[in-house]
Amino acid sequence: MRKKFIAGNWKMYTTLAGAKSLALGVAQGVTDDAVTVAVCPPTCWLVPVAEVLKGSHVGVGAQNVHYAAEGAYTGDLSPAMILESGCQYAIIGHSERRHGLAEPDLFLNRKVKAATAAGLTAIFCVGELLAEREAKQTEAVLEFQLAAGLAGLEAGALGKLVVAYEPVWAIGTGKVATPEQAQETHGFIRKTFGKLFGAEAASKLVIQYGGSVKPDNAAEIMKQPDVDGALVGGASLKADSFVKIVQAAR
Ligand code: PGA
């Protein structure tokens, strides 16, 4: 039985005071470990948010990570830095970086390998553009993103991997995938993952859905057998709506 996992991606929002009070509100609303829960604040708030969440049932993730252990990489952070900031997770390949900043698959692959090797759990995002869905290329796109992004990942790293399916047309648009679309695509991702890493690993893989998840649609989507949680953007910026989504996962 896979445990549901809800992560909040705060993107480039919140002030320091706002981040701390949001983290506190989430910690107060999540009172046990029935669902795995994490928040991913902006990098500059990782340390103070991790401080607020110490001893709570809520983990911390970074929104990005570099693949190198150290070096001349202006503006980047290594997996060890992210870990030492108090994180257990790192989002990799979010569409706002994959498409928005044209991060190549090869980079994402290196990041997944480096992050998992360092002990972080990678939340590896995949998803098709609207034009790709309309052209019936969704499966081909996802197959490629999974094969390229996870190439050469060692069996020992699979326990440190979560896949987030985020159809790009659903991110921040209010257009959520129907439960049937989500199930069909998650089923395909699990099957594809099974071809890459075997059926047992596929049966254990946590696959989050992301894209306009709100308190009023979360339960219906997460009821689908292959939907193991959610990566939440907008609705994670208010403690009460995020906590409601966590409750919907129970
Ligand atoms: P959204 O963002 O919930 O605001 O659509 C999801 C995401 O980008 O992870």
PDB file of C-alpha atoms and ligand atoms in Angstrom:
ATOM      1  CA  MET A   1       0.000   0.000   0.000  1.00  0.00           C
ATOM      2  CA  ARG A   2       1.538   3.310  -1.079  1.00  0.00           C
ATOM      3  CA  LYS A   3       1.315   6.170   1.381  1.00  0.00           C
ATOM      4  CA  LYS A   4      -0.162   9.356  -0.038  1.00  0.00           C
ATOM      5  CA  PHE A   5       2.250  12.268  -0.373  1.00  0.00           C
ATOM      6  CA  ILE A   6       1.148  15.907  -0.525  1.00  0.00           C
ATOM      7  CA  ALA A   7       3.755  18.557  -1.258  1.00  0.00           C
ATOM      8  CA  GLY A   8       3.228  22.300  -1.462  1.00  0.00           C
ATOM      9  CA  ASN A   9       5.270  24.236  -4.001  1.00  0.00           C
ATOM     10  CA  TRP A  10       5.351  27.842  -2.835  1.00  0.00           C
ATOM     11  CA  LYS A  11       7.211  28.943  -5.985  1.00  0.00           C
ATOM     12  CA  MET A  12       8.472  32.572  -5.789  1.00  0.00           C
ATOM     13  CA  TYR A  13       5.905  33.661  -3.220  1.00  0.00           C
ATOM     14  CA  THR A  14       5.973  34.633   0.477  1.00  0.00           C
ATOM     15  CA  THR A  15       7.926  37.038   2.627  1.00  0.00           C
ATOM     16  CA  LEU A  16      10.038  35.697   5.478  1.00  0.00           C
ATOM     17  CA  ALA A  17       7.303  36.427   8.009  1.00  0.00           C
ATOM     18  CA  GLY A  18       4.656  35.007   5.668  1.00  0.00           C
ATOM     19  CA  ALA A  19       6.659  31.830   5.069  1.00  0.00           C
ATOM     20  CA  LYS A  20       7.142  31.225   8.777  1.00  0.00           C
ATOM     21  CA  SER A  21       3.489  31.753   9.605  1.00  0.00           C
ATOM     22  CA  LEU A  22       2.368  29.585   6.657  1.00  0.00           C
ATOM     23  CA  ALA A  23       4.705  26.804   7.819  1.00  0.00           C
ATOM     24  CA  LEU A  24       3.356  27.100  11.348  1.00  0.00           C
ATOM     25  CA  GLY A  25      -0.227  26.948  10.115  1.00  0.00           C
ATOM     26  CA  VAL A  26       0.513  23.805   8.113  1.00  0.00           C
ATOM     27  CA  ALA A  27       2.309  22.193  11.068  1.00  0.00           C
ATOM     28  CA  GLN A  28      -0.661  22.912  13.301  1.00  0.00           C
ATOM     29  CA  GLY A  29      -3.053  21.367  10.796  1.00  0.00           C
ATOM     30  CA  VAL A  30      -1.067  18.187  10.150  1.00  0.00           C
ATOM     31  CA  THR A  31      -1.159  16.278  13.408  1.00  0.00           C
ATOM     32  CA  ASP A  32       0.013  12.791  12.410  1.00  0.00           C
ATOM     33  CA  ASP A  33       1.931  10.856   9.767  1.00  0.00           C
ATOM     34  CA  ALA A  34      -1.037   9.233   8.019  1.00  0.00           C
ATOM     35  CA  VAL A  35      -0.101  11.216   4.901  1.00  0.00           C
ATOM     36  CA  THR A  36       3.444  12.266   3.993  1.00  0.00           C
ATOM     37  CA  VAL A  37       3.473  16.071   3.837  1.00  0.00           C
ATOM     38  CA  ALA A  38       6.140  18.554   2.775  1.00  0.00           C
ATOM     39  CA  VAL A  39       6.381  22.210   1.831  1.00  0.00           C
ATOM     40  CA  CYS A  40       8.832  23.655  -0.670  1.00  0.00           C
ATOM     41  CA  PRO A  41       9.511  27.311   0.150  1.00  0.00           C
ATOM     42  CA  PRO A  42      11.722  29.676  -1.819  1.00  0.00           C
ATOM     43  CA  THR A  43      15.380  28.800  -1.259  1.00  0.00           C
ATOM     44  CA  CYS A  44      16.090  31.818   0.940  1.00  0.00           C
ATOM     45  CA  TRP A  45      13.439  30.649   3.428  1.00  0.00           C
ATOM     46  CA  LEU A  46      14.504  27.001   3.649  1.00  0.00           C
ATOM     47  CA  VAL A  47      16.454  27.369   6.874  1.00  0.00           C
ATOM     48  CA  PRO A  48      13.880  29.429   8.803  1.00  0.00           C
ATOM     49  CA  VAL A  49      11.001  27.253   7.567  1.00  0.00           C
ATOM     50  CA  ALA A  50      12.887  24.068   8.502  1.00  0.00           C
ATOM     51  CA  GLU A  51      13.408  25.611  11.942  1.00  0.00           C
ATOM     52  CA  VAL A  52       9.657  26.224  12.345  1.00  0.00           C
ATOM     53  CA  LEU A  53       8.858  22.676  11.184  1.00  0.00           C
ATOM     54  CA  LYS A  54      11.403  20.901  13.375  1.00  0.00           C
ATOM     55  CA  GLY A  55       9.658  18.125  15.302  1.00  0.00           C
ATOM     56  CA  SER A  56       6.439  18.516  13.262  1.00  0.00           C
ATOM     57  CA  HIS A  57       4.856  16.063  10.802  1.00  0.00           C
ATOM     58  CA  VAL A  58       5.767  18.285   7.867  1.00  0.00           C
ATOM     59  CA  GLY A  59       8.950  17.909   5.812  1.00  0.00           C
ATOM     60  CA  VAL A  60      10.799  20.502   3.768  1.00  0.00           C
ATOM     61  CA  GLY A  61      11.821  20.470   0.128  1.00  0.00           C
ATOM     62  CA  ALA A  62      13.766  22.703  -2.224  1.00  0.00           C
ATOM     63  CA  GLN A  63      12.284  23.771  -5.544  1.00  0.00           C
ATOM     64  CA  ASN A  64      15.487  22.966  -7.417  1.00  0.00           C
ATOM     65  CA  VAL A  65      18.964  21.534  -6.906  1.00  0.00           C
ATOM     66  CA  HIS A  66      22.197  21.407  -8.889  1.00  0.00           C
ATOM     67  CA  TYR A  67      23.900  18.138  -9.773  1.00  0.00           C
ATOM     68  CA  ALA A  68      27.454  19.060  -8.852  1.00  0.00           C
ATOM     69  CA  ALA A  69      28.833  18.577  -5.351  1.00  0.00           C
ATOM     70  CA  GLU A  70      30.425  22.034  -5.507  1.00  0.00           C
ATOM     71  CA  GLY A  71      31.990  24.328  -8.046  1.00  0.00           C
ATOM     72  CA  ALA A  72      31.736  27.513 -10.036  1.00  0.00           C
ATOM     73  CA  TYR A  73      27.951  27.464 -10.519  1.00  0.00           C
ATOM     74  CA  THR A  74      26.689  30.953  -9.836  1.00  0.00           C
ATOM     75  CA  GLY A  75      23.302  31.007  -8.205  1.00  0.00           C
ATOM     76  CA  ASP A  76      23.011  27.241  -7.743  1.00  0.00           C
ATOM     77  CA  LEU A  77      22.896  24.990  -4.699  1.00  0.00           C
ATOM     78  CA  SER A  78      24.353  21.520  -4.292  1.00  0.00           C
ATOM     79  CA  PRO A  79      22.417  18.559  -2.881  1.00  0.00           C
ATOM     80  CA  ALA A  80      24.555  18.745   0.277  1.00  0.00           C
ATOM     81  CA  MET A  81      23.633  22.420   0.751  1.00  0.00           C
ATOM     82  CA  ILE A  82      19.959  21.624   0.339  1.00  0.00           C
ATOM     83  CA  LEU A  83      20.253  18.800   2.866  1.00  0.00           C
ATOM     84  CA  GLU A  84      22.107  20.965   5.339  1.00  0.00           C
ATOM     85  CA  SER A  85      19.389  23.622   5.000  1.00  0.00           C
ATOM     86  CA  GLY A  86      17.036  21.106   6.582  1.00  0.00           C
ATOM     87  CA  CYS A  87      15.454  19.568   3.472  1.00  0.00           C
ATOM     88  CA  GLN A  88      14.505  15.982   2.772  1.00  0.00           C
ATOM     89  CA  TYR A  89      13.145  16.643  -0.730  1.00  0.00           C
ATOM     90  CA  ALA A  90      14.001  18.477  -3.933  1.00  0.00           C
ATOM     91  CA  ILE A  91      11.675  19.182  -6.850  1.00  0.00           C
ATOM     92  CA  ILE A  92      13.437  18.476 -10.139  1.00  0.00           C
ATOM     93  CA  GLY A  93      12.247  19.360 -13.617  1.00  0.00           C
ATOM     94  CA  HIS A  94       9.216  21.406 -12.684  1.00  0.00           C
ATOM     95  CA  SER A  95       7.663  22.694 -15.897  1.00  0.00           C
ATOM     96  CA  GLU A  96       8.508  26.277 -14.945  1.00  0.00           C
ATOM     97  CA  ARG A  97      12.162  25.217 -15.242  1.00  0.00           C
ATOM     98  CA  ARG A  98      11.929  22.399 -17.817  1.00  0.00           C
ATOM     99  CA  HIS A  99       9.871  24.469 -20.238  1.00  0.00           C
ATOM    100  CA  GLY A 100      10.164  27.967 -18.769  1.00  0.00           C
ATOM    101  CA  LEU A 101      13.963  27.920 -18.513  1.00  0.00           C
ATOM    102  CA  ALA A 102      14.626  25.188 -21.079  1.00  0.00           C
ATOM    103  CA  GLU A 103      16.429  22.892 -18.646  1.00  0.00           C
ATOM    104  CA  PRO A 104      17.510  19.930 -20.752  1.00  0.00           C
ATOM    105  CA  ASP A 105      16.679  16.302 -19.934  1.00  0.00           C
ATOM    106  CA  LEU A 106      20.357  15.518 -19.495  1.00  0.00           C
ATOM    107  CA  PHE A 107      20.609  18.102 -16.692  1.00  0.00           C
ATOM    108  CA  LEU A 108      17.471  16.807 -15.033  1.00  0.00           C
ATOM    109  CA  ASN A 109      18.870  13.282 -15.181  1.00  0.00           C
ATOM    110  CA  ARG A 110      22.094  14.397 -13.508  1.00  0.00           C
ATOM    111  CA  LYS A 111      20.098  16.244 -10.868  1.00  0.00           C
ATOM    112  CA  VAL A 112      17.930  13.221 -10.053  1.00  0.00           C
ATOM    113  CA  LYS A 113      21.015  11.027  -9.727  1.00  0.00           C
ATOM    114  CA  ALA A 114      22.959  13.524  -7.610  1.00  0.00           C
ATOM    115  CA  ALA A 115      20.030  14.381  -5.343  1.00  0.00           C
ATOM    116  CA  THR A 116      19.076  10.768  -4.627  1.00  0.00           C
ATOM    117  CA  ALA A 117      22.716   9.751  -4.146  1.00  0.00           C
ATOM    118  CA  ALA A 118      23.069  12.526  -1.568  1.00  0.00           C
ATOM    119  CA  GLY A 119      20.035  11.246   0.332  1.00  0.00           C
ATOM    120  CA  LEU A 120      17.355  13.646  -0.858  1.00  0.00           C
ATOM    121  CA  THR A 121      14.061  12.354  -2.205  1.00  0.00           C
ATOM    122  CA  ALA A 122      13.681  13.690  -5.727  1.00  0.00           C
ATOM    123  CA  ILE A 123      10.228  14.845  -6.820  1.00  0.00           C
ATOM    124  CA  PHE A 124      10.759  14.417 -10.537  1.00  0.00           C
ATOM    125  CA  CYS A 125       8.175  16.253 -12.640  1.00  0.00           C
ATOM    126  CA  VAL A 126       6.920  15.168 -16.024  1.00  0.00           C
ATOM    127  CA  GLY A 127       4.063  16.447 -18.144  1.00  0.00           C
ATOM    128  CA  GLU A 128       2.898  17.277 -21.616  1.00  0.00           C
ATOM    129  CA  LEU A 129       2.032  20.638 -23.186  1.00  0.00           C
ATOM    130  CA  LEU A 130      -1.508  21.314 -24.354  1.00  0.00           C
ATOM    131  CA  ALA A 131      -0.477  21.029 -28.013  1.00  0.00           C
ATOM    132  CA  GLU A 132       1.109  17.654 -27.290  1.00  0.00           C
ATOM    133  CA  ARG A 133      -2.049  16.352 -25.627  1.00  0.00           C
ATOM    134  CA  GLU A 134      -4.166  17.605 -28.502  1.00  0.00           C
ATOM    135  CA  ALA A 135      -1.836  15.915 -30.982  1.00  0.00           C
ATOM    136  CA  LYS A 136      -2.208  12.677 -28.981  1.00  0.00           C
ATOM    137  CA  GLN A 137       1.491  12.713 -28.102  1.00  0.00           C
ATOM    138  CA  THR A 138       1.031  12.573 -24.329  1.00  0.00           C
ATOM    139  CA  GLU A 139       2.283   9.009 -23.951  1.00  0.00           C
ATOM    140  CA  ALA A 140       5.270   9.496 -26.246  1.00  0.00           C
ATOM    141  CA  VAL A 141       6.257  12.673 -24.393  1.00  0.00           C
ATOM    142  CA  LEU A 142       5.979  11.052 -20.972  1.00  0.00           C
ATOM    143  CA  GLU A 143       7.823   7.941 -22.103  1.00  0.00           C
ATOM    144  CA  PHE A 144      10.683  10.105 -23.326  1.00  0.00           C
ATOM    145  CA  GLN A 145      10.780  12.326 -20.220  1.00  0.00           C
ATOM    146  CA  LEU A 146      10.850   9.286 -17.938  1.00  0.00           C
ATOM    147  CA  ALA A 147      13.459   7.371 -19.929  1.00  0.00           C
ATOM    148  CA  ALA A 148      15.730  10.395 -20.324  1.00  0.00           C
ATOM    149  CA  GLY A 149      15.289  11.834 -16.853  1.00  0.00           C
ATOM    150  CA  LEU A 150      15.737   8.538 -15.030  1.00  0.00           C
ATOM    151  CA  ALA A 151      18.370   6.940 -17.284  1.00  0.00           C
ATOM    152  CA  GLY A 152      20.991   5.022 -15.343  1.00  0.00           C
ATOM    153  CA  LEU A 153      19.315   5.515 -11.988  1.00  0.00           C
ATOM    154  CA  GLU A 154      20.526   2.775  -9.647  1.00  0.00           C
ATOM    155  CA  ALA A 155      18.056   0.390  -8.047  1.00  0.00           C
ATOM    156  CA  GLY A 156      19.116   1.689  -4.626  1.00  0.00           C
ATOM    157  CA  ALA A 157      17.931   5.174  -5.570  1.00  0.00           C
ATOM    158  CA  LEU A 158      14.396   4.166  -6.483  1.00  0.00           C
ATOM    159  CA  GLY A 159      13.203   4.403  -2.887  1.00  0.00           C
ATOM    160  CA  LYS A 160      14.261   8.057  -3.002  1.00  0.00           C
ATOM    161  CA  LEU A 161      12.199   8.895  -6.057  1.00  0.00           C
ATOM    162  CA  VAL A 162       8.721  10.336  -6.432  1.00  0.00           C
ATOM    163  CA  VAL A 163       7.269  11.186  -9.845  1.00  0.00           C
ATOM    164  CA  ALA A 164       4.899  14.137 -10.184  1.00  0.00           C
ATOM    165  CA  TYR A 165       2.663  14.119 -13.241  1.00  0.00           C
ATOM    166  CA  GLU A 166       1.904  17.745 -14.042  1.00  0.00           C
ATOM    167  CA  PRO A 167       0.151  18.354 -17.334  1.00  0.00           C
ATOM    168  CA  VAL A 168       1.526  21.762 -18.284  1.00  0.00           C
ATOM    169  CA  TRP A 169      -1.905  22.953 -19.417  1.00  0.00           C
ATOM    170  CA  ALA A 170      -3.232  22.403 -15.892  1.00  0.00           C
ATOM    171  CA  ILE A 171      -0.528  24.273 -13.954  1.00  0.00           C
ATOM    172  CA  GLY A 172      -1.857  27.522 -12.531  1.00  0.00           C
ATOM    173  CA  THR A 173      -4.652  27.628 -15.100  1.00  0.00           C
ATOM    174  CA  GLY A 174      -7.568  26.385 -13.013  1.00  0.00           C
ATOM    175  CA  LYS A 175      -7.990  23.641 -15.661  1.00  0.00           C
ATOM    176  CA  VAL A 176      -7.588  20.423 -13.743  1.00  0.00           C
ATOM    177  CA  ALA A 177      -7.265  17.035 -15.443  1.00  0.00           C
ATOM    178  CA  THR A 178     -10.406  14.958 -15.007  1.00  0.00           C
ATOM    179  CA  PRO A 179     -10.028  12.050 -12.581  1.00  0.00           C
ATOM    180  CA  GLU A 180     -10.235   9.720 -15.606  1.00  0.00           C
ATOM    181  CA  GLN A 181      -7.473  11.592 -17.466  1.00  0.00           C
ATOM    182  CA  ALA A 182      -5.308  11.550 -14.342  1.00  0.00           C
ATOM    183  CA  GLN A 183      -5.849   7.831 -13.762  1.00  0.00           C
ATOM    184  CA  GLU A 184      -5.200   6.921 -17.375  1.00  0.00           C
ATOM    185  CA  THR A 185      -1.973   8.898 -17.456  1.00  0.00           C
ATOM    186  CA  HIS A 186      -0.761   7.770 -14.033  1.00  0.00           C
ATOM    187  CA  GLY A 187      -1.418   4.171 -15.057  1.00  0.00           C
ATOM    188  CA  PHE A 188       0.675   4.755 -18.157  1.00  0.00           C
ATOM    189  CA  ILE A 189       3.496   6.296 -16.102  1.00  0.00           C
ATOM    190  CA  ARG A 190       3.504   3.313 -13.736  1.00  0.00           C
ATOM    191  CA  LYS A 191       3.561   0.885 -16.656  1.00  0.00           C
ATOM    192  CA  THR A 192       6.413   2.773 -18.317  1.00  0.00           C
ATOM    193  CA  PHE A 193       8.327   2.923 -15.049  1.00  0.00           C
ATOM    194  CA  GLY A 194       7.827  -0.852 -14.753  1.00  0.00           C
ATOM    195  CA  LYS A 195       9.448  -1.358 -18.153  1.00  0.00           C
ATOM    196  CA  LEU A 196      12.438   0.676 -16.985  1.00  0.00           C
ATOM    197  CA  PHE A 197      12.858  -0.626 -13.435  1.00  0.00           C
ATOM    198  CA  GLY A 198      10.646  -3.696 -13.029  1.00  0.00           C
ATOM    199  CA  ALA A 199       7.146  -4.374 -11.804  1.00  0.00           C
ATOM    200  CA  GLU A 200       7.987  -4.385  -8.113  1.00  0.00           C
ATOM    201  CA  ALA A 201       9.612  -0.944  -8.214  1.00  0.00           C
ATOM    202  CA  ALA A 202       6.653   0.328 -10.244  1.00  0.00           C
ATOM    203  CA  SER A 203       4.154  -0.940  -7.695  1.00  0.00           C
ATOM    204  CA  LYS A 204       5.985   1.018  -4.973  1.00  0.00           C
ATOM    205  CA  LEU A 205       6.444   4.252  -6.935  1.00  0.00           C
ATOM    206  CA  VAL A 206       4.565   7.227  -5.510  1.00  0.00           C
ATOM    207  CA  ILE A 207       3.072   9.263  -8.366  1.00  0.00           C
ATOM    208  CA  GLN A 208       1.684  12.672  -7.460  1.00  0.00           C
ATOM    209  CA  TYR A 209      -0.719  14.616  -9.619  1.00  0.00           C
ATOM    210  CA  GLY A 210      -0.119  18.357  -9.986  1.00  0.00           C
ATOM    211  CA  GLY A 211      -2.012  21.135 -11.739  1.00  0.00           C
ATOM    212  CA  SER A 212      -4.766  23.248 -10.181  1.00  0.00           C
ATOM    213  CA  VAL A 213      -5.360  20.885  -7.256  1.00  0.00           C
ATOM    214  CA  LYS A 214      -7.756  22.573  -4.825  1.00  0.00           C
ATOM    215  CA  PRO A 215      -9.630  21.441  -1.715  1.00  0.00           C
ATOM    216  CA  ASP A 216     -12.772  20.843  -3.783  1.00  0.00           C
ATOM    217  CA  ASN A 217     -11.217  18.601  -6.454  1.00  0.00           C
ATOM    218  CA  ALA A 218      -8.440  16.869  -4.488  1.00  0.00           C
ATOM    219  CA  ALA A 219     -10.424  13.940  -3.071  1.00  0.00           C
ATOM    220  CA  GLU A 220     -11.889  12.936  -6.430  1.00  0.00           C
ATOM    221  CA  ILE A 221      -8.481  12.906  -8.130  1.00  0.00           C
ATOM    222  CA  MET A 222      -6.700  11.124  -5.297  1.00  0.00           C
ATOM    223  CA  LYS A 223      -9.371   8.437  -5.182  1.00  0.00           C
ATOM    224  CA  GLN A 224      -7.946   7.089  -8.442  1.00  0.00           C
ATOM    225  CA  PRO A 225      -5.907   3.942  -7.833  1.00  0.00           C
ATOM    226  CA  ASP A 226      -2.682   5.220  -9.396  1.00  0.00           C
ATOM    227  CA  VAL A 227      -2.820   8.749  -7.982  1.00  0.00           C
ATOM    228  CA  ASP A 228      -0.743   8.746  -4.800  1.00  0.00           C
ATOM    229  CA  GLY A 229      -0.981  12.357  -3.760  1.00  0.00           C
ATOM    230  CA  ALA A 230      -0.544  15.841  -5.117  1.00  0.00           C
ATOM    231  CA  LEU A 231       2.005  18.525  -5.846  1.00  0.00           C
ATOM    232  CA  VAL A 232       0.103  21.698  -5.025  1.00  0.00           C
ATOM    233  CA  GLY A 233       1.008  25.205  -6.170  1.00  0.00           C
ATOM    234  CA  GLY A 234      -1.499  28.013  -5.615  1.00  0.00           C
ATOM    235  CA  ALA A 235      -3.580  26.218  -3.002  1.00  0.00           C
ATOM    236  CA  SER A 236      -0.480  25.556  -0.872  1.00  0.00           C
ATOM    237  CA  LEU A 237      -0.072  29.277  -0.136  1.00  0.00           C
ATOM    238  CA  LYS A 238      -2.898  29.268   2.418  1.00  0.00           C
ATOM    239  CA  ALA A 239      -2.524  26.895   5.353  1.00  0.00           C
ATOM    240  CA  ASP A 240      -6.219  26.074   5.538  1.00  0.00           C
ATOM    241  CA  SER A 241      -6.610  25.111   1.882  1.00  0.00           C
ATOM    242  CA  PHE A 242      -3.379  23.095   1.914  1.00  0.00           C
ATOM    243  CA  VAL A 243      -4.413  21.277   5.098  1.00  0.00           C
ATOM    244  CA  LYS A 244      -7.800  20.519   3.524  1.00  0.00           C
ATOM    245  CA  ILE A 245      -5.997  18.849   0.616  1.00  0.00           C
ATOM    246  CA  VAL A 246      -3.936  16.814   3.102  1.00  0.00           C
ATOM    247  CA  GLN A 247      -7.177  15.772   4.789  1.00  0.00           C
ATOM    248  CA  ALA A 248      -8.656  14.799   1.426  1.00  0.00           C
ATOM    249  CA  ALA A 249      -5.727  12.393   0.981  1.00  0.00           C
ATOM    250  CA  ARG A 250      -6.530  10.472   4.152  1.00  0.00           C
TER     251      ARG A 250
HETATM  252  P1  PGA B   1      -0.913  24.935  -9.333  1.00  0.00           P
HETATM  253  O1  PGA B   1       0.642  24.558  -9.515  1.00  0.00           O
HETATM  254  O2  PGA B   1      -1.447  24.028  -8.250  1.00  0.00           O
HETATM  255  O3  PGA B   1      -0.929  26.357  -8.958  1.00  0.00           O
HETATM  256  O4  PGA B   1      -1.557  24.640 -10.658  1.00  0.00           O
HETATM  257  C1  PGA B   1       1.075  23.230  -9.453  1.00  0.00           C
HETATM  258  C2  PGA B   1       2.558  23.182  -9.640  1.00  0.00           C
HETATM  259  O5  PGA B   1       3.087  23.967 -10.417  1.00  0.00           O
HETATM  260  O6  PGA B   1       3.258  22.343  -9.014  1.00  0.00           O
END
